[in-house]
Amino acid sequence: MRFQRLIPLFLAAALLPALAFAQSDSSAWHRVELKPAQGKALPYTIEIPGDWQVRQVENTPGLWIGPADAKPPQDPRLIWVRGSQTALNDPEAVVKNIRENDAKEAAWTAPRVEVKELGGVRTVLVRMDSGEGDKARSTLALKVPFQTVAVDFMASADRAEFEKMLPTYERILLSVRPVADAAK
């Protein structure tokens, strides 16, 4: 009987980190440019919680978006922005290719693969799951066109943490807009 009274406390304790993350000063979300320390900014902006920042990490390609105290690459609160060699001139072909590879590959699955139009730009959103048990991981990636290839926005975590954070990952990734559209 005593244990049954403790169950709600255990559940609340388990949910607190996810709730704190998901409500990370949500009234203060703001749109930021994606600018590396050197070079030109990417032609996209993204909406992030007020206490997050865009930064580069020495010896790691790409940009990291997340709270200042998040340590790349392990922290599941981080969004990694990196270049991709995938051409995105035909998003439907990319979706078809991912689905065909998913059918052939046992090491991972792609339960969600779709073309999304964001600010007039056709992108590909894909969820990939791999591993089992305590090795199970999930990644939500948004592929956006950039020059002749693509840029990937990736959020990844162990499966249990991923499920808790999925609404926040989606809100952030689906907020990506071309710079011209964000200025409107």
Short mmCIF file of C-alpha atoms in Angstrom, two decimals:
data_model
loop_
_atom_site.label_atom_id
_atom_site.label_comp_id
_atom_site.label_asym_id
_atom_site.label_seq_id
_atom_site.Cartn_x
_atom_site.Cartn_y
_atom_site.Cartn_z
CA MET A 1 0.00 0.00 0.00
CA ARG A 2 2.78 2.40 0.90
CA PHE A 3 4.50 1.68 -2.42
CA GLN A 4 1.32 2.52 -4.35
CA ARG A 5 1.30 6.00 -2.80
CA LEU A 6 4.87 6.51 -4.01
CA ILE A 7 4.12 5.66 -7.66
CA PRO A 8 2.79 9.16 -8.50
CA LEU A 9 5.93 10.67 -6.95
CA PHE A 10 8.17 8.43 -9.04
CA LEU A 11 6.25 9.34 -12.19
CA ALA A 12 6.44 13.05 -11.41
CA ALA A 13 10.18 12.82 -10.75
CA ALA A 14 10.71 11.02 -14.06
CA LEU A 15 8.77 13.66 -16.01
CA LEU A 16 10.27 16.77 -14.42
CA PRO A 17 13.42 16.94 -16.59
CA ALA A 18 11.38 16.58 -19.79
CA LEU A 19 8.80 19.14 -18.65
CA ALA A 20 11.51 21.58 -17.64
CA PHE A 21 13.12 21.17 -21.07
CA ALA A 22 9.85 21.41 -23.00
CA GLN A 23 8.82 24.52 -21.10
CA SER A 24 12.27 26.08 -21.21
CA ASP A 25 11.00 29.65 -21.01
CA SER A 26 8.70 28.87 -23.94
CA SER A 27 7.27 32.40 -23.88
CA ALA A 28 10.73 33.68 -24.83
CA TRP A 29 11.36 31.63 -27.96
CA HIS A 30 13.21 33.63 -30.57
CA ARG A 31 14.36 33.24 -34.16
CA VAL A 32 18.08 33.18 -34.84
CA GLU A 33 20.36 33.10 -37.86
CA LEU A 34 22.69 30.16 -38.36
CA LYS A 35 26.07 31.81 -38.63
CA PRO A 36 29.38 30.03 -38.13
CA ALA A 37 32.26 31.86 -36.44
CA GLN A 38 33.89 32.26 -39.85
CA GLY A 39 32.19 32.41 -43.19
CA LYS A 40 28.72 33.28 -44.35
CA ALA A 41 25.52 32.52 -42.50
CA LEU A 42 23.36 29.69 -43.79
CA PRO A 43 20.30 30.92 -45.69
CA TYR A 44 18.00 29.62 -42.90
CA THR A 45 16.79 30.73 -39.49
CA ILE A 46 15.40 28.64 -36.65
CA GLU A 47 13.22 29.35 -33.63
CA ILE A 48 14.72 28.27 -30.30
CA PRO A 49 14.05 28.73 -26.57
CA GLY A 50 15.26 32.04 -25.14
CA ASP A 51 18.06 30.48 -23.13
CA TRP A 52 19.53 28.58 -26.10
CA GLN A 53 22.37 29.61 -28.37
CA VAL A 54 24.01 28.66 -31.66
CA ARG A 55 27.69 27.76 -31.34
CA GLN A 56 30.56 25.91 -32.88
CA VAL A 57 32.63 23.35 -31.05
CA GLU A 58 36.32 22.96 -31.73
CA ASN A 59 37.20 19.88 -33.81
CA THR A 60 33.53 19.19 -34.59
CA PRO A 61 32.01 20.15 -37.95
CA GLY A 62 28.79 22.09 -38.10
CA LEU A 63 26.84 24.12 -35.58
CA TRP A 64 25.28 23.09 -32.27
CA ILE A 65 22.05 24.63 -31.04
CA GLY A 66 21.08 24.26 -27.40
CA PRO A 67 21.48 25.50 -23.84
CA ALA A 68 24.88 26.97 -22.94
CA ASP A 69 25.55 24.15 -20.47
CA ALA A 70 24.87 21.36 -23.01
CA LYS A 71 27.98 19.38 -23.94
CA PRO A 72 28.16 18.15 -27.56
CA PRO A 73 27.62 15.56 -28.80
CA GLN A 74 26.06 13.57 -25.94
CA ASP A 75 23.48 16.02 -24.57
CA PRO A 76 20.03 15.18 -25.99
CA ARG A 77 18.98 18.83 -25.76
CA LEU A 78 21.26 19.70 -28.65
CA ILE A 79 20.36 20.09 -32.31
CA TRP A 80 23.31 19.43 -34.63
CA VAL A 81 23.40 21.32 -37.94
CA ARG A 82 25.77 19.78 -40.46
CA GLY A 83 26.39 19.59 -44.16
CA SER A 84 25.12 16.60 -46.11
CA GLN A 85 26.17 15.17 -49.44
CA THR A 86 22.56 14.30 -50.27
CA ALA A 87 21.18 16.39 -53.11
CA LEU A 88 17.70 17.65 -52.29
CA ASN A 89 16.55 18.84 -55.71
CA ASP A 90 13.94 16.03 -55.67
CA PRO A 91 12.64 15.49 -52.10
CA GLU A 92 10.27 12.70 -53.20
CA ALA A 93 13.22 10.74 -54.61
CA VAL A 94 15.07 11.16 -51.30
CA VAL A 95 12.02 9.87 -49.40
CA LYS A 96 11.73 6.92 -51.79
CA ASN A 97 15.44 6.13 -51.41
CA ILE A 98 15.23 6.18 -47.60
CA ARG A 99 12.19 3.90 -47.65
CA GLU A 100 13.89 1.47 -50.04
CA ASN A 101 17.02 1.38 -47.87
CA ASP A 102 14.88 0.93 -44.76
CA ALA A 103 13.28 -2.16 -46.33
CA LYS A 104 16.74 -3.65 -47.01
CA GLU A 105 18.54 -2.67 -43.80
CA ALA A 106 17.88 -4.51 -40.53
CA ALA A 107 20.13 -2.30 -38.38
CA TRP A 108 17.76 0.68 -38.49
CA THR A 109 14.22 1.66 -39.39
CA ALA A 110 12.68 4.87 -40.65
CA PRO A 111 9.12 4.86 -39.29
CA ARG A 112 8.56 8.44 -40.42
CA VAL A 113 9.77 9.85 -43.72
CA GLU A 114 7.95 12.72 -45.37
CA VAL A 115 8.29 15.79 -47.54
CA LYS A 116 7.50 18.98 -45.60
CA GLU A 117 7.14 22.44 -47.06
CA LEU A 118 8.57 25.05 -44.69
CA GLY A 119 8.42 28.67 -45.73
CA GLY A 120 8.06 27.66 -49.38
CA VAL A 121 11.07 25.30 -49.24
CA ARG A 122 10.54 21.58 -49.80
CA THR A 123 12.40 19.61 -47.14
CA VAL A 124 12.54 16.00 -45.92
CA LEU A 125 11.75 15.06 -42.33
CA VAL A 126 12.91 11.61 -41.25
CA ARG A 127 12.90 9.71 -38.00
CA MET A 128 15.41 6.89 -37.74
CA ASP A 129 15.50 4.26 -34.99
CA SER A 130 18.40 1.93 -34.33
CA GLY A 131 19.60 -0.47 -31.66
CA GLU A 132 17.69 -2.40 -29.04
CA GLY A 133 17.29 -2.32 -25.29
CA ASP A 134 19.64 0.13 -23.57
CA LYS A 135 21.37 0.74 -26.94
CA ALA A 136 18.16 1.94 -28.64
CA ARG A 137 18.48 5.43 -30.14
CA SER A 138 16.29 7.63 -32.27
CA THR A 139 17.10 10.61 -34.46
CA LEU A 140 14.80 13.19 -36.00
CA ALA A 141 16.44 14.88 -38.97
CA LEU A 142 15.29 17.69 -41.21
CA LYS A 143 17.06 17.88 -44.56
CA VAL A 144 16.93 21.30 -46.23
CA PRO A 145 18.39 22.25 -49.60
CA PHE A 146 21.66 24.16 -49.63
CA GLN A 147 23.40 24.97 -52.89
CA THR A 148 23.68 21.61 -54.73
CA VAL A 149 23.40 19.43 -51.59
CA ALA A 150 21.62 19.72 -48.23
CA VAL A 151 21.99 20.79 -44.63
CA ASP A 152 20.77 18.42 -41.92
CA PHE A 153 19.25 19.55 -38.63
CA MET A 154 19.50 16.55 -36.31
CA ALA A 155 18.17 15.80 -32.83
CA SER A 156 19.16 12.49 -31.28
CA ALA A 157 18.72 10.71 -27.95
CA ASP A 158 18.28 7.30 -26.40
CA ARG A 159 14.80 6.02 -27.21
CA ALA A 160 13.11 6.83 -23.89
CA GLU A 161 14.50 10.38 -23.75
CA PHE A 162 13.74 10.89 -27.45
CA GLU A 163 10.05 10.10 -26.96
CA LYS A 164 9.81 12.67 -24.14
CA MET A 165 11.58 15.33 -26.18
CA LEU A 166 9.94 14.64 -29.55
CA PRO A 167 7.39 17.52 -29.34
CA THR A 168 10.19 20.00 -28.65
CA TYR A 169 12.40 18.54 -31.40
CA GLU A 170 9.51 18.86 -33.86
CA ARG A 171 8.74 22.43 -32.83
CA ILE A 172 12.36 23.45 -33.33
CA LEU A 173 13.06 21.57 -36.57
CA LEU A 174 9.77 22.54 -38.18
CA SER A 175 10.48 26.20 -37.40
CA VAL A 176 13.32 26.31 -39.95
CA ARG A 177 12.65 29.01 -42.54
CA PRO A 178 14.61 30.57 -45.37
CA VAL A 179 16.12 33.92 -44.38
CA ALA A 180 13.93 35.85 -46.85
CA ASP A 181 10.77 34.22 -45.43
CA ALA A 182 11.78 34.89 -41.81
CA ALA A 183 12.18 38.60 -42.54
CA LYS A 184 8.49 38.94 -43.50
#
